[in-house]
Amino acid sequence: MQLELVKNVFISPKETFKALPSDKLFLLAWLAPFYFGIARIYRPGTYEKALSAVGNEYLLFILGSIFALVMIPLSALIVKLLIRIFGKKLTIKKLMNIYGYALIPRIVVAIFAYAVIFVNPNLLQEQGMNPLGITIAVAGVGAMLYTIFLYIYGIVVSPSVVKAHNKPL
């Protein structure tokens, strides 16, 4: 079911986000945000600063992983509190699932970019912008914007959680 929903993010996002569970976490709820959190640490420039602050590559990975694993549910909690202002009630698990699946366009572009760089490793070393580099950059920006749209859209179309209260008759 989880893999079917990956494809459906592009085909029928409304049904996909409605179908995501509120009571259990799918793999992408952790994996996708974790990947992008760790990837952010290993960007050129950021990596050198973080490594000089920590002093050890393994410790940097461990601390980055712990930070990412704490921030994923914490971010969902913050969003949960924010959307309550607008009368929307979603569980932290549902919000984590929505975010994980909203990141699929960025994952697709990242896989494409890695494949291109694997085939042509000198692409990053070339001076100036080449058409393939521009294409990857434009696709990355488009994927990021679509991810933001999907996250907000997923929150909007997901039905609010209604908790049943046992009231005496």
Coordinates of N, CA, C and O in Angstrom, one line a residue:
M1 N 0.8 -1.2 0.0 CA 0.0 0.0 0.0 C 0.9 1.3 0.0 O 0.6 2.2 -0.7
Q2 N 2.0 1.2 0.8 CA 2.8 2.4 0.9 C 3.4 2.8 -0.5 O 3.5 3.9 -0.9
L3 N 3.9 1.8 -1.3 CA 4.4 2.0 -2.6 C 3.4 2.5 -3.6 O 3.7 3.3 -4.4
E4 N 2.2 2.0 -3.5 CA 1.1 2.4 -4.3 C 0.8 3.9 -4.1 O 0.6 4.7 -5.0
L5 N 0.9 4.3 -2.8 CA 0.6 5.7 -2.5 C 1.7 6.7 -3.1 O 1.5 7.8 -3.4
V6 N 3.0 6.1 -3.2 CA 4.1 6.9 -3.7 C 3.7 7.4 -5.2 O 3.8 8.5 -5.5
K7 N 3.3 6.4 -6.0 CA 2.9 6.7 -7.3 C 1.7 7.7 -7.4 O 1.6 8.6 -8.2
N8 N 0.8 7.4 -6.5 CA -0.5 8.2 -6.5 C -0.3 9.6 -6.0 O -1.2 10.5 -6.2
V9 N 0.8 10.0 -5.4 CA 1.1 11.4 -5.1 C 1.0 12.3 -6.3 O 0.5 13.4 -6.3
F10 N 1.5 11.7 -7.5 CA 1.4 12.5 -8.7 C 0.1 12.3 -9.5 O -0.3 13.2 -10.1
I11 N -0.5 11.1 -9.3 CA -1.7 10.8 -10.1 C -3.0 11.4 -9.4 O -3.8 12.0 -10.1
S12 N -3.1 11.1 -8.1 CA -4.3 11.6 -7.4 C -3.9 12.0 -6.0 O -4.1 11.2 -5.0
P13 N -3.3 13.2 -5.8 CA -2.8 13.6 -4.5 C -3.9 13.7 -3.5 O -3.7 13.4 -2.3
K14 N -5.1 14.1 -3.8 CA -6.2 14.3 -2.9 C -6.5 13.0 -2.2 O -6.6 12.9 -0.9
E15 N -6.7 11.9 -3.0 CA -7.1 10.6 -2.4 C -5.9 10.1 -1.6 O -6.1 9.4 -0.6
T16 N -4.7 10.3 -2.1 CA -3.5 9.8 -1.5 C -3.4 10.4 -0.1 O -3.2 9.6 0.9
F17 N -3.5 11.7 0.1 CA -3.3 12.3 1.4 C -4.5 12.0 2.3 O -4.3 11.9 3.5
K18 N -5.6 11.8 1.8 CA -6.8 11.3 2.6 C -6.5 9.9 3.1 O -6.9 9.6 4.2
A19 N -5.9 9.1 2.3 CA -5.7 7.7 2.6 C -4.6 7.5 3.6 O -4.5 6.4 4.2
L20 N -3.7 8.4 3.8 CA -2.6 8.3 4.8 C -3.2 8.1 6.2 O -4.1 8.8 6.6
P21 N -2.7 7.2 7.0 CA -3.2 6.9 8.3 C -2.9 7.9 9.3 O -1.9 8.6 9.2
S22 N -3.8 8.1 10.3 CA -3.6 9.0 11.4 C -3.0 8.2 12.7 O -2.6 8.9 13.6
D23 N -3.1 6.9 12.6 CA -2.7 6.1 13.8 C -1.5 5.3 13.7 O -1.0 4.7 14.7
K24 N -0.8 5.3 12.5 CA 0.4 4.6 12.4 C 1.3 5.4 11.4 O 0.8 6.1 10.5
L25 N 2.6 5.2 11.5 CA 3.6 5.9 10.7 C 4.0 5.0 9.5 O 4.3 3.8 9.7
F26 N 4.1 5.5 8.3 CA 4.6 4.9 7.2 C 6.1 5.1 7.1 O 6.6 6.1 7.8
L27 N 6.9 4.3 6.4 CA 8.3 4.4 6.3 C 8.8 5.8 5.9 O 9.7 6.4 6.4
L28 N 8.1 6.4 4.9 CA 8.5 7.7 4.3 C 8.3 8.8 5.4 O 8.9 9.9 5.2
A29 N 7.5 8.6 6.4 CA 7.3 9.7 7.4 C 8.6 9.9 8.1 O 8.8 11.1 8.6
W30 N 9.4 8.9 8.3 CA 10.7 9.1 8.9 C 11.8 9.2 7.8 O 12.7 10.1 8.0
L31 N 11.8 8.4 6.8 CA 12.9 8.3 5.9 C 13.2 9.5 5.1 O 14.3 10.0 5.0
A32 N 12.1 10.1 4.5 CA 12.3 11.2 3.6 C 12.8 12.4 4.4 O 13.8 13.0 3.9
P33 N 12.1 12.8 5.5 CA 12.7 14.0 6.2 C 14.1 13.8 6.8 O 14.9 14.7 6.8
F34 N 14.3 12.5 7.2 CA 15.6 12.2 7.7 C 16.7 12.4 6.6 O 17.7 13.0 6.9
Y35 N 16.4 11.9 5.4 CA 17.4 12.0 4.3 C 17.7 13.5 4.0 O 18.8 13.9 3.9
F36 N 16.6 14.3 3.9 CA 16.9 15.7 3.6 C 17.5 16.5 4.7 O 18.3 17.4 4.5
G37 N 17.3 16.1 6.0 CA 17.9 16.7 7.1 C 19.4 16.4 7.1 O 20.3 17.2 7.3
I38 N 19.8 15.1 6.9 CA 21.2 14.7 6.8 C 21.8 15.3 5.6 O 23.0 15.8 5.7
A39 N 21.2 15.3 4.5 CA 21.7 15.9 3.2 C 22.1 17.4 3.4 O 23.1 17.9 2.9
R40 N 21.3 18.1 4.2 CA 21.5 19.5 4.5 C 22.9 19.7 5.2 O 23.6 20.6 5.0
I41 N 23.2 18.8 6.1 CA 24.4 18.8 6.8 C 25.6 18.6 5.9 O 26.7 19.3 6.1
Y42 N 25.5 17.8 4.9 CA 26.6 17.4 4.0 C 26.7 18.3 2.8 O 27.5 18.0 1.9
R43 N 26.0 19.4 2.7 CA 26.2 20.4 1.7 C 27.6 21.0 1.8 O 28.0 21.3 2.9
P44 N 28.2 21.3 0.6 CA 29.4 22.0 0.7 C 29.3 23.3 1.4 O 28.3 24.0 1.3
G45 N 30.2 23.7 2.2 CA 30.1 24.9 3.1 C 29.6 24.5 4.4 O 30.2 24.8 5.4
T46 N 28.4 24.0 4.5 CA 27.8 23.6 5.7 C 28.6 22.5 6.4 O 28.8 22.4 7.6
Y47 N 29.0 21.5 5.5 CA 29.7 20.3 6.0 C 31.0 20.8 6.7 O 31.4 20.3 7.8
E48 N 31.8 21.6 6.1 CA 33.1 22.1 6.6 C 32.9 22.8 7.9 O 33.6 22.5 8.9
K49 N 31.9 23.6 8.0 CA 31.6 24.4 9.3 C 31.2 23.4 10.4 O 31.6 23.5 11.5
A50 N 30.2 22.5 10.0 CA 29.8 21.5 11.0 C 30.9 20.6 11.5 O 31.0 20.3 12.7
L51 N 31.7 20.2 10.6 CA 32.8 19.3 10.9 C 33.8 20.0 11.8 O 34.3 19.4 12.8
S52 N 34.1 21.2 11.5 CA 35.1 22.0 12.4 C 34.5 22.2 13.8 O 35.2 22.2 14.7
A53 N 33.2 22.3 13.9 CA 32.5 22.5 15.2 C 32.5 21.2 16.0 O 32.7 21.3 17.2
V54 N 32.3 20.1 15.3 CA 32.2 18.8 16.0 C 33.5 18.1 16.1 O 33.9 17.5 17.1
G55 N 34.3 18.2 15.0 CA 35.6 17.6 15.0 C 35.8 16.2 14.6 O 36.9 15.7 14.5
N56 N 34.7 15.5 14.3 CA 34.8 14.1 13.9 C 33.6 13.8 13.0 O 32.5 14.1 13.3
E57 N 33.9 13.1 11.9 CA 32.9 12.8 10.9 C 31.8 11.9 11.5 O 30.6 12.1 11.2
Y58 N 32.2 10.9 12.2 CA 31.2 9.9 12.8 C 30.3 10.6 13.8 O 29.1 10.4 13.9
L59 N 30.9 11.5 14.7 CA 30.2 12.2 15.7 C 29.2 13.2 15.0 O 28.1 13.3 15.4
L60 N 29.6 13.8 13.9 CA 28.8 14.7 13.1 C 27.5 13.9 12.6 O 26.4 14.4 12.7
F61 N 27.8 12.7 12.1 CA 26.7 11.9 11.6 C 25.7 11.5 12.7 O 24.5 11.6 12.6
I62 N 26.3 11.1 13.8 CA 25.4 10.7 15.0 C 24.6 11.9 15.5 O 23.4 11.7 15.7
L63 N 25.3 13.0 15.7 CA 24.6 14.2 16.2 C 23.5 14.7 15.2 O 22.4 15.0 15.6
G64 N 23.9 14.7 13.9 CA 22.9 15.1 12.9 C 21.7 14.1 12.8 O 20.6 14.6 12.7
S65 N 22.0 12.8 13.0 CA 20.9 11.8 13.0 C 20.0 12.0 14.2 O 18.7 12.0 14.0
I66 N 20.6 12.2 15.4 CA 19.7 12.4 16.6 C 18.9 13.7 16.4 O 17.7 13.7 16.7
F67 N 19.5 14.8 15.9 CA 18.8 16.0 15.7 C 17.7 15.8 14.7 O 16.6 16.3 15.0
A68 N 17.9 15.1 13.6 CA 16.9 14.9 12.6 C 15.7 14.1 13.2 O 14.6 14.4 13.0
L69 N 16.1 13.0 14.0 CA 15.0 12.2 14.5 C 14.2 12.9 15.6 O 13.1 12.5 15.8
V70 N 14.8 13.8 16.3 CA 14.0 14.6 17.2 C 13.2 15.7 16.5 O 12.0 15.9 16.9
M71 N 13.7 16.3 15.5 CA 13.1 17.4 14.8 C 11.9 17.0 14.0 O 10.9 17.7 13.8
I72 N 11.9 15.7 13.5 CA 10.8 15.3 12.6 C 9.5 15.3 13.4 O 8.5 16.0 13.0
P73 N 9.3 14.6 14.6 CA 8.1 14.7 15.3 C 7.8 16.1 15.9 O 6.7 16.5 16.0
L74 N 8.9 16.8 16.3 CA 8.8 18.1 16.9 C 8.2 19.1 15.9 O 7.3 19.9 16.2
S75 N 8.6 19.0 14.7 CA 8.1 19.8 13.6 C 6.6 19.5 13.4 O 5.8 20.5 13.2
A76 N 6.3 18.3 13.4 CA 4.9 17.9 13.2 C 4.0 18.4 14.4 O 2.9 18.9 14.2
L77 N 4.6 18.4 15.6 CA 3.9 18.9 16.7 C 3.6 20.4 16.6 O 2.5 20.9 16.9
I78 N 4.6 21.2 16.1 CA 4.5 22.6 15.9 C 3.4 22.9 14.8 O 2.6 23.8 15.0
V79 N 3.4 22.1 13.7 CA 2.4 22.3 12.7 C 1.0 22.0 13.3 O 0.1 22.7 13.0
K80 N 1.0 20.9 14.1 CA -0.3 20.5 14.7 C -0.9 21.7 15.5 O -2.1 22.0 15.4
L81 N 0.0 22.3 16.3 CA -0.5 23.5 17.1 C -0.9 24.7 16.2 O -1.9 25.4 16.5
L82 N -0.1 24.9 15.1 CA -0.5 26.0 14.2 C -1.8 25.8 13.5 O -2.6 26.7 13.3
I83 N -2.0 24.6 13.0 CA -3.3 24.4 12.2 C -4.5 24.3 13.1 O -5.6 24.5 12.6
R84 N -4.3 24.1 14.4 CA -5.5 24.2 15.3 C -6.0 25.6 15.3 O -7.2 25.8 15.6
I85 N -5.2 26.6 15.1 CA -5.7 28.0 15.0 C -6.8 28.1 13.9 O -7.7 28.9 14.0
F86 N -6.6 27.3 12.9 CA -7.6 27.4 11.8 C -8.7 26.3 11.9 O -9.4 26.0 10.9
G87 N -8.7 25.7 13.0 CA -9.8 24.7 13.3 C -9.5 23.3 12.8 O -10.4 22.4 12.8
K88 N -8.3 23.0 12.3 CA -8.0 21.7 11.8 C -7.3 20.9 12.9 O -6.4 21.4 13.6
K89 N -7.7 19.6 13.0 CA -7.2 18.8 14.0 C -6.7 17.5 13.4 O -7.4 16.7 12.9
L90 N -5.3 17.4 13.3 CA -4.7 16.2 12.7 C -3.7 15.7 13.8 O -3.1 16.4 14.6
T91 N -3.5 14.4 13.7 CA -2.5 13.8 14.6 C -1.1 14.0 14.2 O -0.8 14.3 13.0
I92 N -0.2 13.9 15.1 CA 1.3 14.1 14.7 C 1.7 13.0 13.7 O 2.4 13.3 12.7
K93 N 1.1 11.8 13.8 CA 1.5 10.7 12.9 C 0.9 11.1 11.5 O 1.6 10.8 10.5
K94 N -0.3 11.6 11.4 CA -0.8 12.0 10.1 C 0.0 13.1 9.5 O 0.3 13.0 8.3
L95 N 0.4 14.1 10.3 CA 1.2 15.2 9.7 C 2.6 14.7 9.3 O 3.1 15.1 8.3
M96 N 3.2 13.7 10.0 CA 4.5 13.2 9.6 C 4.3 12.4 8.3 O 5.2 12.5 7.4
N97 N 3.2 11.6 8.2 CA 3.0 10.9 6.9 C 2.8 11.8 5.8 O 3.3 11.6 4.7
I98 N 2.0 12.9 6.0 CA 1.8 13.9 4.9 C 3.1 14.5 4.5 O 3.4 14.6 3.3
Y99 N 3.9 14.9 5.4 CA 5.2 15.5 5.0 C 6.1 14.5 4.3 O 6.7 14.9 3.3
G100 N 6.1 13.3 4.8 CA 7.0 12.3 4.1 C 6.6 12.1 2.6 O 7.4 12.0 1.7
Y101 N 5.3 12.0 2.4 CA 4.8 11.8 1.0 C 4.8 13.1 0.2 O 5.0 13.0 -1.0
A102 N 4.8 14.2 0.9 CA 4.9 15.5 0.1 C 6.3 15.7 -0.4 O 6.6 16.4 -1.4
L103 N 7.3 15.0 0.2 CA 8.7 15.1 -0.2 C 9.0 14.3 -1.4 O 10.1 14.3 -1.9
I104 N 8.1 13.5 -1.9 CA 8.4 12.6 -3.0 C 8.9 13.3 -4.2 O 9.8 12.8 -4.9
P105 N 8.3 14.4 -4.6 CA 8.8 15.1 -5.8 C 10.3 15.5 -5.6 O 11.1 15.4 -6.6
R106 N 10.7 15.9 -4.4 CA 12.1 16.2 -4.2 C 13.0 15.0 -4.3 O 14.1 15.0 -4.7
I107 N 12.5 13.9 -3.8 CA 13.2 12.6 -3.9 C 13.4 12.2 -5.3 O 14.5 11.8 -5.7
V108 N 12.4 12.4 -6.2 CA 12.5 12.0 -7.6 C 13.6 12.9 -8.2 O 14.4 12.4 -9.0
V109 N 13.6 14.2 -8.0 CA 14.6 15.1 -8.6 C 16.0 14.7 -8.1 O 16.9 14.7 -8.8
A110 N 16.1 14.4 -6.8 CA 17.4 14.0 -6.2 C 17.9 12.8 -6.9 O 19.1 12.7 -7.2
I111 N 17.1 11.8 -7.1 CA 17.5 10.5 -7.7 C 18.0 10.8 -9.1 O 19.0 10.3 -9.6
F112 N 17.2 11.7 -9.9 CA 17.6 12.0 -11.2 C 19.0 12.8 -11.2 O 19.8 12.5 -12.0
A113 N 19.1 13.7 -10.3 CA 20.4 14.4 -10.2 C 21.6 13.5 -9.9 O 22.6 13.6 -10.5
Y114 N 21.4 12.6 -8.9 CA 22.4 11.6 -8.6 C 22.8 10.8 -9.8 O 24.0 10.5 -10.0
A115 N 21.8 10.4 -10.5 CA 22.0 9.5 -11.7 C 22.9 10.3 -12.8 O 23.8 9.8 -13.3
V116 N 22.5 11.6 -13.0 CA 23.2 12.4 -13.9 C 24.7 12.6 -13.5 O 25.6 12.5 -14.2
I117 N 24.8 12.9 -12.2 CA 26.2 13.1 -11.7 C 27.0 11.8 -11.7 O 28.2 11.8 -11.9
F118 N 26.3 10.7 -11.5 CA 27.0 9.4 -11.6 C 27.6 9.1 -13.0 O 28.7 8.7 -13.2
V119 N 26.7 9.5 -14.0 CA 27.1 9.3 -15.4 C 28.2 10.3 -15.8 O 29.1 10.0 -16.5
N120 N 28.0 11.5 -15.3 CA 29.0 12.6 -15.6 C 29.5 13.3 -14.4 O 29.0 14.4 -14.0
P121 N 30.5 12.7 -13.7 CA 31.0 13.3 -12.4 C 31.6 14.6 -12.5 O 31.7 15.4 -11.6
N122 N 32.0 15.0 -13.7 CA 32.7 16.3 -13.9 C 31.7 17.4 -14.1 O 32.0 18.6 -14.1
L123 N 30.4 17.1 -14.1 CA 29.3 18.1 -14.2 C 29.5 19.1 -13.1 O 29.3 20.3 -13.4
L124 N 29.8 18.7 -11.9 CA 29.9 19.7 -10.8 C 31.2 20.5 -10.9 O 31.2 21.6 -10.2
Q125 N 32.2 20.1 -11.6 CA 33.4 20.8 -11.7 C 33.5 21.8 -12.8 O 34.4 22.6 -12.9
E126 N 32.5 21.7 -13.8 CA 32.6 22.5 -14.9 C 32.3 24.0 -14.6 O 31.6 24.3 -13.7
Q127 N 33.0 24.9 -15.3 CA 32.9 26.3 -15.1 C 31.6 26.8 -15.8 O 31.3 26.4 -16.9
G128 N 30.9 27.7 -15.2 CA 29.7 28.2 -15.8 C 28.5 27.2 -15.8 O 28.7 26.1 -15.3
M129 N 27.4 27.7 -16.2 CA 26.2 26.8 -16.2 C 26.1 26.1 -17.5 O 26.2 26.8 -18.6
N130 N 25.8 24.9 -17.5 CA 25.5 24.1 -18.7 C 24.0 23.8 -18.7 O 23.4 23.9 -17.7
P131 N 23.5 23.4 -19.8 CA 22.0 23.2 -19.9 C 21.6 22.1 -18.9 O 20.5 22.2 -18.4
L132 N 22.3 21.0 -18.7 CA 21.9 20.0 -17.8 C 21.9 20.5 -16.4 O 21.0 20.1 -15.6
G133 N 22.9 21.2 -16.0 CA 23.0 21.8 -14.7 C 21.8 22.7 -14.4 O 21.2 22.7 -13.3
I134 N 21.5 23.6 -15.4 CA 20.3 24.5 -15.3 C 19.0 23.7 -15.2 O 18.2 24.0 -14.4
T135 N 18.9 22.6 -16.0 CA 17.7 21.7 -15.9 C 17.5 21.1 -14.5 O 16.4 21.1 -14.0
I136 N 18.6 20.7 -13.9 CA 18.5 20.1 -12.6 C 18.2 21.1 -11.6 O 17.3 20.9 -10.7
A137 N 18.8 22.3 -11.7 CA 18.4 23.4 -10.8 C 17.0 23.8 -10.9 O 16.3 24.0 -9.8
V138 N 16.5 24.0 -12.1 CA 15.1 24.3 -12.3 C 14.1 23.2 -11.7 O 13.1 23.5 -11.1
A139 N 14.5 22.0 -12.0 CA 13.7 20.9 -11.5 C 13.7 20.8 -10.0 O 12.7 20.6 -9.4
G140 N 14.8 21.1 -9.4 CA 14.9 21.2 -7.9 C 14.0 22.3 -7.3 O 13.4 22.0 -6.3
V141 N 14.1 23.4 -7.9 CA 13.2 24.5 -7.4 C 11.7 24.1 -7.6 O 10.9 24.3 -6.7
G142 N 11.4 23.6 -8.8 CA 10.0 23.2 -9.0 C 9.6 22.1 -8.1 O 8.5 22.2 -7.5
A143 N 10.4 21.1 -7.8 CA 10.1 20.1 -6.8 C 9.9 20.6 -5.4 O 9.0 20.2 -4.7
M144 N 10.7 21.6 -5.1 CA 10.6 22.2 -3.7 C 9.3 23.0 -3.6 O 8.6 22.8 -2.6
L145 N 8.9 23.7 -4.6 CA 7.6 24.4 -4.6 C 6.5 23.5 -4.6 O 5.5 23.7 -3.9
Y146 N 6.6 22.4 -5.4 CA 5.5 21.4 -5.4 C 5.4 20.7 -4.1 O 4.3 20.4 -3.6
T147 N 6.5 20.4 -3.4 CA 6.5 19.8 -2.1 C 5.8 20.7 -1.1 O 5.0 20.2 -0.3
I148 N 6.1 22.0 -1.1 CA 5.4 22.9 -0.2 C 3.9 22.9 -0.5 O 3.1 22.8 0.4
F149 N 3.5 23.0 -1.8 CA 2.1 22.9 -2.1 C 1.5 21.6 -1.6 O 0.4 21.6 -1.0
L150 N 2.1 20.5 -1.9 CA 1.6 19.2 -1.5 C 1.4 19.1 0.0 O 0.4 18.5 0.5
Y151 N 2.3 19.6 0.8 CA 2.2 19.6 2.3 C 1.0 20.4 2.7 O 0.2 19.9 3.5
I152 N 0.9 21.6 2.2 CA -0.3 22.4 2.6 C -1.6 21.8 2.1 O -2.6 21.7 2.8
Y153 N -1.6 21.3 0.9 CA -2.7 20.7 0.3 C -3.1 19.4 1.1 O -4.3 19.2 1.3
G154 N -2.1 18.6 1.4 CA -2.4 17.4 2.2 C -3.0 17.7 3.5 O -3.9 17.0 4.0
I155 N -2.6 18.8 4.2 CA -3.2 19.2 5.5 C -4.6 19.6 5.2 O -5.5 19.3 6.0
V156 N -4.9 20.4 4.2 CA -6.2 20.9 3.9 C -7.2 19.8 3.6 O -8.3 19.8 4.1
V157 N -6.8 18.9 2.7 CA -7.8 17.9 2.3 C -8.0 16.7 3.3 O -9.0 16.0 3.2
S158 N -7.1 16.6 4.2 CA -7.2 15.5 5.2 C -8.3 15.8 6.2 O -8.3 17.0 6.7
P159 N -9.2 14.9 6.5 CA -10.2 15.2 7.4 C -9.7 15.3 8.8 O -8.8 14.6 9.2
S160 N -10.3 16.2 9.6 CA -9.9 16.4 11.0 C -10.2 15.2 11.8 O -11.2 14.5 11.5
V161 N -9.4 14.9 12.8 CA -9.6 13.8 13.7 C -10.7 14.2 14.7 O -10.7 15.3 15.3
V162 N -11.7 13.3 14.8 CA -12.8 13.5 15.8 C -12.7 12.5 16.8 O -12.7 11.3 16.5
K163 N -12.4 12.9 18.0 CA -12.3 12.0 19.1 C -13.7 11.8 19.8 O -14.4 12.8 20.1
A164 N -14.0 10.5 20.0 CA -15.3 10.2 20.6 C -15.1 10.3 22.1 O -14.2 9.8 22.7
H165 N -16.0 11.0 22.8 CA -15.9 11.2 24.2 C -17.1 10.4 24.8 O -18.2 10.5 24.4
N166 N -16.8 9.6 25.8 CA -17.9 8.9 26.5 C -18.6 9.8 27.5 O -18.0 10.1 28.6
K167 N -19.7 10.2 27.2 CA -20.5 11.1 28.0 C -21.6 10.3 28.7 O -22.3 9.5 28.0
P168 N -21.9 10.5 29.9 CA -23.0 9.8 30.5 C -24.3 10.3 30.0 O -24.5 11.4 29.6
L169 N -25.3 9.4 29.9 CA -26.6 9.8 29.4 C -27.4 10.6 30.3 O -27.5 10.6 31.4

